[in-house]
PDB file of N, CA and C and ligand atoms in Angstrom:
ATOM      1  N   MET A 277       1.053  -1.305  -0.551  1.00  0.00           N
ATOM      2  CA  MET A 277       0.279  -0.194   0.118  1.00  0.00           C
ATOM      3  C   MET A 277       1.012   0.624  -0.544  1.00  0.00           C
ATOM      4  N   LEU A 278       1.756   1.247   0.521  1.00  0.00           N
ATOM      5  CA  LEU A 278       2.857   2.305   1.241  1.00  0.00           C
ATOM      6  C   LEU A 278       4.073   2.591  -0.597  1.00  0.00           C
ATOM      7  N   LYS A 279       3.141   2.752  -1.418  1.00  0.00           N
ATOM      8  CA  LYS A 279       5.104   3.251  -2.494  1.00  0.00           C
ATOM      9  C   LYS A 279       4.188   4.988  -2.807  1.00  0.00           C
ATOM     10  N   LEU A 280       5.459   5.308  -3.709  1.00  0.00           N
ATOM     11  CA  LEU A 280       5.316   6.752  -3.818  1.00  0.00           C
ATOM     12  C   LEU A 280       4.504   6.416  -5.676  1.00  0.00           C
ATOM     13  N   PRO A 281       3.670   7.247  -5.571  1.00  0.00           N
ATOM     14  CA  PRO A 281       2.752   7.415  -7.395  1.00  0.00           C
ATOM     15  C   PRO A 281       3.376   7.470  -8.116  1.00  0.00           C
ATOM     16  N   LEU A 282       3.054   6.667  -9.442  1.00  0.00           N
ATOM     17  CA  LEU A 282       3.646   7.108 -10.634  1.00  0.00           C
ATOM     18  C   LEU A 282       2.725   7.697 -11.719  1.00  0.00           C
ATOM     19  N   CYS A 283       3.236   8.164 -12.331  1.00  0.00           N
ATOM     20  CA  CYS A 283       2.428   8.734 -13.699  1.00  0.00           C
ATOM     21  C   CYS A 283       1.575   7.600 -14.753  1.00  0.00           C
ATOM     22  N   PRO A 284       0.005   7.901 -15.006  1.00  0.00           N
ATOM     23  CA  PRO A 284      -0.225   6.815 -15.328  1.00  0.00           C
ATOM     24  C   PRO A 284      -0.337   6.527 -17.054  1.00  0.00           C
ATOM     25  N   TYR A 285       0.299   7.407 -16.737  1.00  0.00           N
ATOM     26  CA  TYR A 285       0.249   7.454 -18.450  1.00  0.00           C
ATOM     27  C   TYR A 285       1.506   6.819 -19.700  1.00  0.00           C
ATOM     28  N   CYS A 286       2.504   7.083 -18.525  1.00  0.00           N
ATOM     29  CA  CYS A 286       4.137   6.143 -18.790  1.00  0.00           C
ATOM     30  C   CYS A 286       4.959   5.958 -18.093  1.00  0.00           C
ATOM     31  N   GLY A 287       4.866   6.020 -17.000  1.00  0.00           N
ATOM     32  CA  GLY A 287       4.851   4.923 -15.054  1.00  0.00           C
ATOM     33  C   GLY A 287       6.311   6.233 -15.212  1.00  0.00           C
ATOM     34  N   ALA A 288       6.295   7.306 -14.957  1.00  0.00           N
ATOM     35  CA  ALA A 288       7.593   8.604 -14.609  1.00  0.00           C
ATOM     36  C   ALA A 288       7.345   8.209 -12.848  1.00  0.00           C
ATOM     37  N   ARG A 289       8.595   8.580 -12.588  1.00  0.00           N
ATOM     38  CA  ARG A 289       8.851   8.831 -11.366  1.00  0.00           C
ATOM     39  C   ARG A 289       8.951   9.849 -10.583  1.00  0.00           C
ATOM     40  N   PHE A 290       8.391  10.518  -9.758  1.00  0.00           N
ATOM     41  CA  PHE A 290       7.874  11.208  -9.099  1.00  0.00           C
ATOM     42  C   PHE A 290       8.910  11.695  -7.479  1.00  0.00           C
ATOM     43  N   PHE A 291       9.621  13.065  -7.797  1.00  0.00           N
ATOM     44  CA  PHE A 291      10.118  13.273  -5.887  1.00  0.00           C
ATOM     45  C   PHE A 291       9.130  13.211  -5.350  1.00  0.00           C
ATOM     46  N   TYR A 292      10.022  12.576  -3.720  1.00  0.00           N
ATOM     47  CA  TYR A 292       8.765  12.805  -2.811  1.00  0.00           C
ATOM     48  C   TYR A 292       8.391  14.220  -2.678  1.00  0.00           C
ATOM     49  N   ARG A 293       9.191  14.977  -2.402  1.00  0.00           N
ATOM     50  CA  ARG A 293       8.615  16.891  -2.516  1.00  0.00           C
ATOM     51  C   ARG A 293       7.767  16.811  -3.430  1.00  0.00           C
ATOM     52  N   GLU A 294       7.505  16.687  -4.587  1.00  0.00           N
ATOM     53  CA  GLU A 294       6.247  17.156  -5.686  1.00  0.00           C
ATOM     54  C   GLU A 294       5.431  16.889  -5.467  1.00  0.00           C
ATOM     55  N   ILE A 295       5.210  15.194  -5.293  1.00  0.00           N
ATOM     56  CA  ILE A 295       4.484  14.576  -4.567  1.00  0.00           C
ATOM     57  C   ILE A 295       3.720  15.684  -2.908  1.00  0.00           C
ATOM     58  N   ARG A 296       4.563  15.193  -2.598  1.00  0.00           N
ATOM     59  CA  ARG A 296       3.954  16.355  -0.769  1.00  0.00           C
ATOM     60  C   ARG A 296       3.540  17.819  -1.262  1.00  0.00           C
ATOM     61  N   LYS A 297       3.503  18.419  -2.187  1.00  0.00           N
ATOM     62  CA  LYS A 297       2.719  19.493  -2.935  1.00  0.00           C
ATOM     63  C   LYS A 297       1.065  18.778  -3.570  1.00  0.00           C
ATOM     64  N   ALA A 298       1.498  17.678  -3.654  1.00  0.00           N
ATOM     65  CA  ALA A 298       0.649  17.461  -4.415  1.00  0.00           C
ATOM     66  C   ALA A 298      -1.298  17.474  -3.291  1.00  0.00           C
ATOM     67  N   ARG A 299      -1.849  18.006  -3.938  1.00  0.00           N
ATOM     68  CA  ARG A 299      -3.758  17.942  -3.267  1.00  0.00           C
ATOM     69  C   ARG A 299      -4.722  16.617  -3.584  1.00  0.00           C
ATOM     70  N   HIS A 300      -5.410  16.318  -3.345  1.00  0.00           N
ATOM     71  CA  HIS A 300      -6.553  15.533  -3.218  1.00  0.00           C
ATOM     72  C   HIS A 300      -7.572  16.100  -3.807  1.00  0.00           C
ATOM     73  N   GLY A 301      -8.011  15.351  -5.219  1.00  0.00           N
ATOM     74  CA  GLY A 301      -9.276  16.230  -5.594  1.00  0.00           C
ATOM     75  C   GLY A 301      -8.409  17.122  -7.421  1.00  0.00           C
ATOM     76  N   THR A 302      -7.259  17.500  -7.372  1.00  0.00           N
ATOM     77  CA  THR A 302      -6.648  18.434  -7.718  1.00  0.00           C
ATOM     78  C   THR A 302      -5.876  17.641  -9.341  1.00  0.00           C
ATOM     79  N   ASN A 303      -5.477  18.543 -10.370  1.00  0.00           N
ATOM     80  CA  ASN A 303      -4.967  18.252 -11.310  1.00  0.00           C
ATOM     81  C   ASN A 303      -3.366  18.062 -11.207  1.00  0.00           C
ATOM     82  N   GLY A 304      -2.135  17.364 -12.066  1.00  0.00           N
ATOM     83  CA  GLY A 304      -1.123  17.600 -12.158  1.00  0.00           C
ATOM     84  C   GLY A 304      -0.492  17.385 -13.778  1.00  0.00           C
ATOM     85  N   VAL A 305       0.462  17.576 -13.654  1.00  0.00           N
ATOM     86  CA  VAL A 305       1.190  17.567 -15.327  1.00  0.00           C
ATOM     87  C   VAL A 305       2.674  16.868 -15.084  1.00  0.00           C
ATOM     88  N   CYS A 306       2.637  15.783 -15.920  1.00  0.00           N
ATOM     89  CA  CYS A 306       3.207  15.330 -15.924  1.00  0.00           C
ATOM     90  C   CYS A 306       4.945  15.662 -17.005  1.00  0.00           C
ATOM     91  N   PRO A 307       5.966  16.085 -15.376  1.00  0.00           N
ATOM     92  CA  PRO A 307       6.780  16.803 -16.634  1.00  0.00           C
ATOM     93  C   PRO A 307       7.269  15.325 -17.770  1.00  0.00           C
ATOM     94  N   HIS A 308       6.932  14.632 -17.463  1.00  0.00           N
ATOM     95  CA  HIS A 308       8.238  13.783 -18.444  1.00  0.00           C
ATOM     96  C   HIS A 308       6.770  13.528 -20.458  1.00  0.00           C
ATOM     97  N   CYS A 309       5.457  13.467 -19.687  1.00  0.00           N
ATOM     98  CA  CYS A 309       5.492  13.146 -20.865  1.00  0.00           C
ATOM     99  C   CYS A 309       3.919  14.373 -21.642  1.00  0.00           C
ATOM    100  N   GLY A 310       3.651  15.135 -20.269  1.00  0.00           N
ATOM    101  CA  GLY A 310       2.966  16.802 -20.127  1.00  0.00           C
ATOM    102  C   GLY A 310       1.306  16.144 -20.569  1.00  0.00           C
ATOM    103  N   LYS A 311       1.415  15.224 -19.977  1.00  0.00           N
ATOM    104  CA  LYS A 311      -0.215  14.542 -19.553  1.00  0.00           C
ATOM    105  C   LYS A 311      -0.755  15.081 -18.568  1.00  0.00           C
ATOM    106  N   THR A 312      -1.668  15.234 -18.229  1.00  0.00           N
ATOM    107  CA  THR A 312      -2.746  15.818 -17.133  1.00  0.00           C
ATOM    108  C   THR A 312      -2.819  14.031 -16.538  1.00  0.00           C
ATOM    109  N   PHE A 313      -3.062  14.434 -14.779  1.00  0.00           N
ATOM    110  CA  PHE A 313      -3.561  13.080 -14.403  1.00  0.00           C
ATOM    111  C   PHE A 313      -4.594  13.847 -12.770  1.00  0.00           C
ATOM    112  N   ARG A 314      -5.006  13.314 -12.479  1.00  0.00           N
ATOM    113  CA  ARG A 314      -6.046  13.246 -10.885  1.00  0.00           C
ATOM    114  C   ARG A 314      -5.517  13.126  -9.808  1.00  0.00           C
ATOM    115  N   VAL A 315      -5.439  13.696  -8.637  1.00  0.00           N
ATOM    116  CA  VAL A 315      -4.222  12.911  -7.316  1.00  0.00           C
ATOM    117  C   VAL A 315      -5.566  12.834  -6.891  1.00  0.00           C
ATOM    118  N   TYR A 316      -5.113  10.994  -6.381  1.00  0.00           N
ATOM    119  CA  TYR A 316      -5.680  11.229  -5.191  1.00  0.00           C
ATOM    120  C   TYR A 316      -5.266  11.034  -3.862  1.00  0.00           C
ATOM    121  N   GLY A 317      -6.369  10.417  -3.274  1.00  0.00           N
ATOM    122  CA  GLY A 317      -5.458   9.891  -2.484  1.00  0.00           C
ATOM    123  C   GLY A 317      -6.065  10.637  -0.551  1.00  0.00           C
ATOM    124  N   ARG A 318      -7.014  10.117  -0.082  1.00  0.00           N
ATOM    125  CA  ARG A 318      -8.267  10.928   0.883  1.00  0.00           C
ATOM    126  C   ARG A 318      -8.485   9.297   1.462  1.00  0.00           C
ATOM    127  N   ALA A 319      -8.450   8.415   1.086  1.00  0.00           N
ATOM    128  CA  ALA A 319      -9.053   6.756   1.383  1.00  0.00           C
ATOM    129  C   ALA A 319      -7.464   6.243   2.239  1.00  0.00           C
ATOM    130  N   GLY A 320      -6.469   6.665   1.182  1.00  0.00           N
ATOM    131  CA  GLY A 320      -5.084   5.832   1.928  1.00  0.00           C
ATOM    132  C   GLY A 320      -5.022   6.247   2.580  1.00  0.00           C
ATOM    133  N   LYS A 321      -4.791   8.354   3.607  1.00  0.00           N
ATOM    134  CA  LYS A 321      -4.914   8.455   3.781  1.00  0.00           C
ATOM    135  C   LYS A 321      -5.273   8.380   5.225  1.00  0.00           C
ATOM    136  N   MET A 322      -6.400   8.504   5.339  1.00  0.00           N
ATOM    137  CA  MET A 322      -7.796   8.026   6.547  1.00  0.00           C
ATOM    138  C   MET A 322      -6.636   6.942   6.576  1.00  0.00           C
ATOM    139  N   ILE A 323      -6.697   5.661   6.162  1.00  0.00           N
ATOM    140  CA  ILE A 323      -6.346   4.250   6.380  1.00  0.00           C
ATOM    141  C   ILE A 323      -4.919   4.369   7.170  1.00  0.00           C
ATOM    142  N   LEU A 324      -4.235   5.657   6.590  1.00  0.00           N
ATOM    143  CA  LEU A 324      -2.781   5.369   7.709  1.00  0.00           C
ATOM    144  C   LEU A 324      -3.047   6.379   8.779  1.00  0.00           C
ATOM    145  N   TYR A 325      -4.165   7.432   8.807  1.00  0.00           N
ATOM    146  CA  TYR A 325      -4.203   7.924   9.798  1.00  0.00           C
ATOM    147  C   TYR A 325      -4.781   7.487  11.269  1.00  0.00           C
ATOM    148  N   LEU A 326      -5.450   6.306  11.058  1.00  0.00           N
ATOM    149  CA  LEU A 326      -7.089   5.304  11.699  1.00  0.00           C
ATOM    150  C   LEU A 326      -5.175   4.110  11.724  1.00  0.00           C
ATOM    151  N   ILE A 327      -4.753   3.294  11.687  1.00  0.00           N
ATOM    152  CA  ILE A 327      -4.083   2.951  11.634  1.00  0.00           C
ATOM    153  C   ILE A 327      -2.888   3.274  12.477  1.00  0.00           C
ATOM    154  N   SER A 328      -2.213   4.680  12.049  1.00  0.00           N
ATOM    155  CA  SER A 328      -1.081   5.551  13.279  1.00  0.00           C
ATOM    156  C   SER A 328      -1.641   5.769  14.922  1.00  0.00           C
ATOM    157  N   ALA A 329      -3.156   5.768  15.095  1.00  0.00           N
ATOM    158  CA  ALA A 329      -3.852   6.621  15.773  1.00  0.00           C
ATOM    159  C   ALA A 329      -3.621   4.910  16.527  1.00  0.00           C
ATOM    160  N   VAL A 330      -4.202   3.928  16.403  1.00  0.00           N
ATOM    161  CA  VAL A 330      -4.874   3.255  16.678  1.00  0.00           C
ATOM    162  C   VAL A 330      -3.344   2.663  17.901  1.00  0.00           C
ATOM    163  N   LEU A 331      -2.140   2.770  16.845  1.00  0.00           N
ATOM    164  CA  LEU A 331      -0.677   2.414  17.171  1.00  0.00           C
ATOM    165  C   LEU A 331       0.046   3.093  18.322  1.00  0.00           C
ATOM    166  N   LEU A 332      -0.934   4.052  18.368  1.00  0.00           N
ATOM    167  CA  LEU A 332      -0.069   5.285  19.220  1.00  0.00           C
ATOM    168  C   LEU A 332      -0.181   5.213  20.663  1.00  0.00           C
ATOM    169  N   VAL A 333      -2.536   5.181  20.411  1.00  0.00           N
ATOM    170  CA  VAL A 333      -2.802   4.503  21.472  1.00  0.00           C
ATOM    171  C   VAL A 333      -2.320   3.593  21.941  1.00  0.00           C
ATOM    172  N   GLY A 334      -2.345   2.395  21.832  1.00  0.00           N
ATOM    173  CA  GLY A 334      -1.936   1.255  21.889  1.00  0.00           C
ATOM    174  C   GLY A 334       0.109   1.701  22.860  1.00  0.00           C
ATOM    175  N   LEU A 335       0.638   2.640  22.216  1.00  0.00           N
ATOM    176  CA  LEU A 335       1.832   2.356  22.598  1.00  0.00           C
ATOM    177  C   LEU A 335       1.788   2.646  23.853  1.00  0.00           C
ATOM    178  N   ASN A 336       1.093   4.277  23.257  1.00  0.00           N
ATOM    179  CA  ASN A 336       1.083   5.314  24.727  1.00  0.00           C
ATOM    180  C   ASN A 336       0.534   3.819  26.280  1.00  0.00           C
ATOM    181  N   PHE A 337      -0.535   3.589  26.341  1.00  0.00           N
ATOM    182  CA  PHE A 337      -1.012   2.478  27.045  1.00  0.00           C
ATOM    183  C   PHE A 337      -0.322   1.502  27.406  1.00  0.00           C
ATOM    184  N   PHE A 338       1.237   0.911  26.717  1.00  0.00           N
ATOM    185  CA  PHE A 338       2.080   0.042  26.716  1.00  0.00           C
ATOM    186  C   PHE A 338       2.974   1.148  27.707  1.00  0.00           C
ATOM    187  N   LEU A 339       3.416   2.268  27.299  1.00  0.00           N
ATOM    188  CA  LEU A 339       4.480   3.503  27.835  1.00  0.00           C
ATOM    189  C   LEU A 339       3.763   3.714  29.288  1.00  0.00           C
ATOM    190  N   ILE A 340       2.302   3.734  29.484  1.00  0.00           N
ATOM    191  CA  ILE A 340       2.196   4.200  30.737  1.00  0.00           C
ATOM    192  C   ILE A 340       1.710   3.014  31.605  1.00  0.00           C
ATOM    193  N   SER A 341       2.463   1.889  31.393  1.00  0.00           N
ATOM    194  CA  SER A 341       2.544   0.926  32.588  1.00  0.00           C
ATOM    195  C   SER A 341       3.918   0.678  33.117  1.00  0.00           C
ATOM    196  N   ILE A 342       4.759   1.770  32.261  1.00  0.00           N
ATOM    197  CA  ILE A 342       5.694   1.170  33.089  1.00  0.00           C
ATOM    198  C   ILE A 342       5.750   2.967  34.107  1.00  0.00           C
ATOM    199  N   PRO A 343       6.168   2.018  35.086  1.00  0.00           N
ATOM    200  CA  PRO A 343       6.299   2.639  36.387  1.00  0.00           C
ATOM    201  C   PRO A 343       7.124   4.051  36.728  1.00  0.00           C
ATOM    202  N   ALA A 344       8.374   4.490  35.885  1.00  0.00           N
ATOM    203  CA  ALA A 344       9.461   5.570  35.946  1.00  0.00           C
ATOM    204  C   ALA A 344       8.432   6.664  34.907  1.00  0.00           C
ATOM    205  N   MET A 345       7.438   6.316  34.304  1.00  0.00           N
ATOM    206  CA  MET A 345       7.574   6.645  32.795  1.00  0.00           C
ATOM    207  C   MET A 345       6.475   8.993  33.253  1.00  0.00           C
ATOM    208  N   ASN A 346       6.888   8.937  32.642  1.00  0.00           N
ATOM    209  CA  ASN A 346       6.093  10.842  33.551  1.00  0.00           C
ATOM    210  C   ASN A 346       5.947  11.133  31.379  1.00  0.00           C
ATOM    211  N   LEU A 347       5.210  12.108  32.210  1.00  0.00           N
ATOM    212  CA  LEU A 347       4.458  12.896  31.172  1.00  0.00           C
ATOM    213  C   LEU A 347       5.045  13.362  29.688  1.00  0.00           C
ATOM    214  N   LEU A 348       5.784  14.261  30.137  1.00  0.00           N
ATOM    215  CA  LEU A 348       6.779  14.228  28.993  1.00  0.00           C
ATOM    216  C   LEU A 348       7.127  13.502  27.656  1.00  0.00           C
ATOM    217  N   PHE A 349       7.547  12.480  28.111  1.00  0.00           N
ATOM    218  CA  PHE A 349       8.043  11.629  27.407  1.00  0.00           C
ATOM    219  C   PHE A 349       7.306  10.547  26.673  1.00  0.00           C
ATOM    220  N   LEU A 350       6.049  11.316  27.304  1.00  0.00           N
ATOM    221  CA  LEU A 350       4.689  10.539  26.171  1.00  0.00           C
ATOM    222  C   LEU A 350       4.504  11.124  25.638  1.00  0.00           C
ATOM    223  N   LEU A 351       4.619  12.689  25.841  1.00  0.00           N
ATOM    224  CA  LEU A 351       4.120  13.495  24.949  1.00  0.00           C
ATOM    225  C   LEU A 351       4.873  13.300  24.139  1.00  0.00           C
ATOM    226  N   SER A 352       6.519  12.812  24.122  1.00  0.00           N
ATOM    227  CA  SER A 352       7.731  13.298  22.902  1.00  0.00           C
ATOM    228  C   SER A 352       7.230  11.835  22.030  1.00  0.00           C
ATOM    229  N   VAL A 353       7.069  11.008  22.143  1.00  0.00           N
ATOM    230  CA  VAL A 353       6.764   9.857  21.421  1.00  0.00           C
ATOM    231  C   VAL A 353       5.355   9.982  20.457  1.00  0.00           C
ATOM    232  N   THR A 354       4.730  10.653  21.145  1.00  0.00           N
ATOM    233  CA  THR A 354       3.328  10.624  20.310  1.00  0.00           C
ATOM    234  C   THR A 354       4.105  11.648  20.009  1.00  0.00           C
ATOM    235  N   ALA A 355       4.793  12.947  19.774  1.00  0.00           N
ATOM    236  CA  ALA A 355       4.792  14.172  18.762  1.00  0.00           C
ATOM    237  C   ALA A 355       5.594  13.807  17.855  1.00  0.00           C
ATOM    238  N   LEU A 356       6.864  12.373  18.276  1.00  0.00           N
ATOM    239  CA  LEU A 356       7.826  11.815  16.613  1.00  0.00           C
ATOM    240  C   LEU A 356       6.727  11.013  15.845  1.00  0.00           C
ATOM    241  N   GLY A 357       5.841  10.054  16.837  1.00  0.00           N
ATOM    242  CA  GLY A 357       4.551   9.256  16.045  1.00  0.00           C
ATOM    243  C   GLY A 357       4.215   9.918  14.857  1.00  0.00           C
ATOM    244  N   VAL A 358       3.720  11.259  15.453  1.00  0.00           N
ATOM    245  CA  VAL A 358       2.400  11.632  14.571  1.00  0.00           C
ATOM    246  C   VAL A 358       3.640  12.527  13.755  1.00  0.00           C
ATOM    247  N   ALA A 359       5.489  12.576  13.659  1.00  0.00           N
ATOM    248  CA  ALA A 359       6.404  13.049  13.032  1.00  0.00           C
ATOM    249  C   ALA A 359       5.694  12.405  11.839  1.00  0.00           C
ATOM    250  N   ALA A 360       6.372  11.330  11.917  1.00  0.00           N
ATOM    251  CA  ALA A 360       6.565   9.709  11.155  1.00  0.00           C
ATOM    252  C   ALA A 360       5.136   9.471  10.257  1.00  0.00           C
ATOM    253  N   VAL A 361       4.064   9.530  11.007  1.00  0.00           N
ATOM    254  CA  VAL A 361       3.284   9.656   9.782  1.00  0.00           C
ATOM    255  C   VAL A 361       2.910  10.826   9.197  1.00  0.00           C
ATOM    256  N   ARG A 362       3.041  11.512   9.383  1.00  0.00           N
ATOM    257  CA  ARG A 362       2.949  12.930   8.317  1.00  0.00           C
ATOM    258  C   ARG A 362       3.644  12.852   6.736  1.00  0.00           C
ATOM    259  N   LEU A 363       5.021  11.872   7.587  1.00  0.00           N
ATOM    260  CA  LEU A 363       6.012  11.746   6.924  1.00  0.00           C
ATOM    261  C   LEU A 363       5.457  10.951   5.830  1.00  0.00           C
ATOM    262  N   LEU A 364       5.554   9.742   5.923  1.00  0.00           N
ATOM    263  CA  LEU A 364       4.462   8.810   5.415  1.00  0.00           C
ATOM    264  C   LEU A 364       2.640   8.996   4.615  1.00  0.00           C
ATOM    265  N   VAL A 365       2.729  10.375   4.515  1.00  0.00           N
ATOM    266  CA  VAL A 365       1.332  10.358   3.906  1.00  0.00           C
ATOM    267  C   VAL A 365       1.561  11.082   2.204  1.00  0.00           C
ATOM    268  N   PRO A 366       2.732  11.370   1.844  1.00  0.00           N
ATOM    269  CA  PRO A 366       3.098  10.714   0.296  1.00  0.00           C
ATOM    270  C   PRO A 366       3.116   9.442  -0.506  1.00  0.00           C
ATOM    271  N   TYR A 367       3.320   8.667   0.605  1.00  0.00           N
ATOM    272  CA  TYR A 367       3.176   7.320   0.071  1.00  0.00           C
ATOM    273  C   TYR A 367       1.961   6.951  -0.125  1.00  0.00           C
ATOM    274  N   THR A 368       0.617   7.552   0.169  1.00  0.00           N
ATOM    275  CA  THR A 368      -0.711   6.911   0.049  1.00  0.00           C
ATOM    276  C   THR A 368      -1.457   7.830  -1.103  1.00  0.00           C
ATOM    277  N   VAL A 369      -0.748   8.824  -1.412  1.00  0.00           N
ATOM    278  CA  VAL A 369      -1.108   9.768  -2.577  1.00  0.00           C
ATOM    279  C   VAL A 369      -1.311   8.342  -4.334  1.00  0.00           C
ATOM    280  N   ARG A 370      -1.685   8.419  -4.833  1.00  0.00           N
ATOM    281  CA  ARG A 370      -2.142   8.402  -5.973  1.00  0.00           C
ATOM    282  C   ARG A 370      -2.424   8.703  -7.217  1.00  0.00           C
ATOM    283  N   TYR A 371      -2.119   8.824  -8.592  1.00  0.00           N
ATOM    284  CA  TYR A 371      -1.719   9.540  -9.210  1.00  0.00           C
ATOM    285  C   TYR A 371      -3.155   8.509 -10.268  1.00  0.00           C
ATOM    286  N   GLY A 372      -3.960   8.980 -11.436  1.00  0.00           N
ATOM    287  CA  GLY A 372      -5.006   8.344 -12.378  1.00  0.00           C
ATOM    288  C   GLY A 372      -5.082   9.300 -13.210  1.00  0.00           C
ATOM    289  N   PRO A 373      -5.529   8.439 -14.629  1.00  0.00           N
ATOM    290  CA  PRO A 373      -5.532   8.954 -15.402  1.00  0.00           C
ATOM    291  C   PRO A 373      -7.239   9.992 -15.432  1.00  0.00           C
ATOM    292  N   LEU A 374      -6.932  11.221 -16.128  1.00  0.00           N
ATOM    293  CA  LEU A 374      -9.268  12.077 -15.894  1.00  0.00           C
ATOM    294  C   LEU A 374      -9.604  11.544 -16.872  1.00  0.00           C
TER     295      LEU A 374
HETATM  296 ZN1   ZN B 189       3.991  10.460 -17.703  1.00  0.00          ZN
END
């Protein structure tokens, strides 16, 4: 499920940075073949957020059972988890033909 999108016409690869700028429901132009494609990604993003929310809550429940645990550490772990998930979002983007 987690892979970077390819051009639906010529199969060209895109840079992570370009994909991060792409927004669901908008159109993009392939720099290789010049054709216009549609950007999809809401469903994959929802699934990614759902799975990671469950994992992070589970991780927090596990960490809070450790006696020496403090809130600052829990917050740091959660913030790191959210940051990691945000980095994965471009991997849920899909390009389709118009
Ligand atoms: Zn192309």
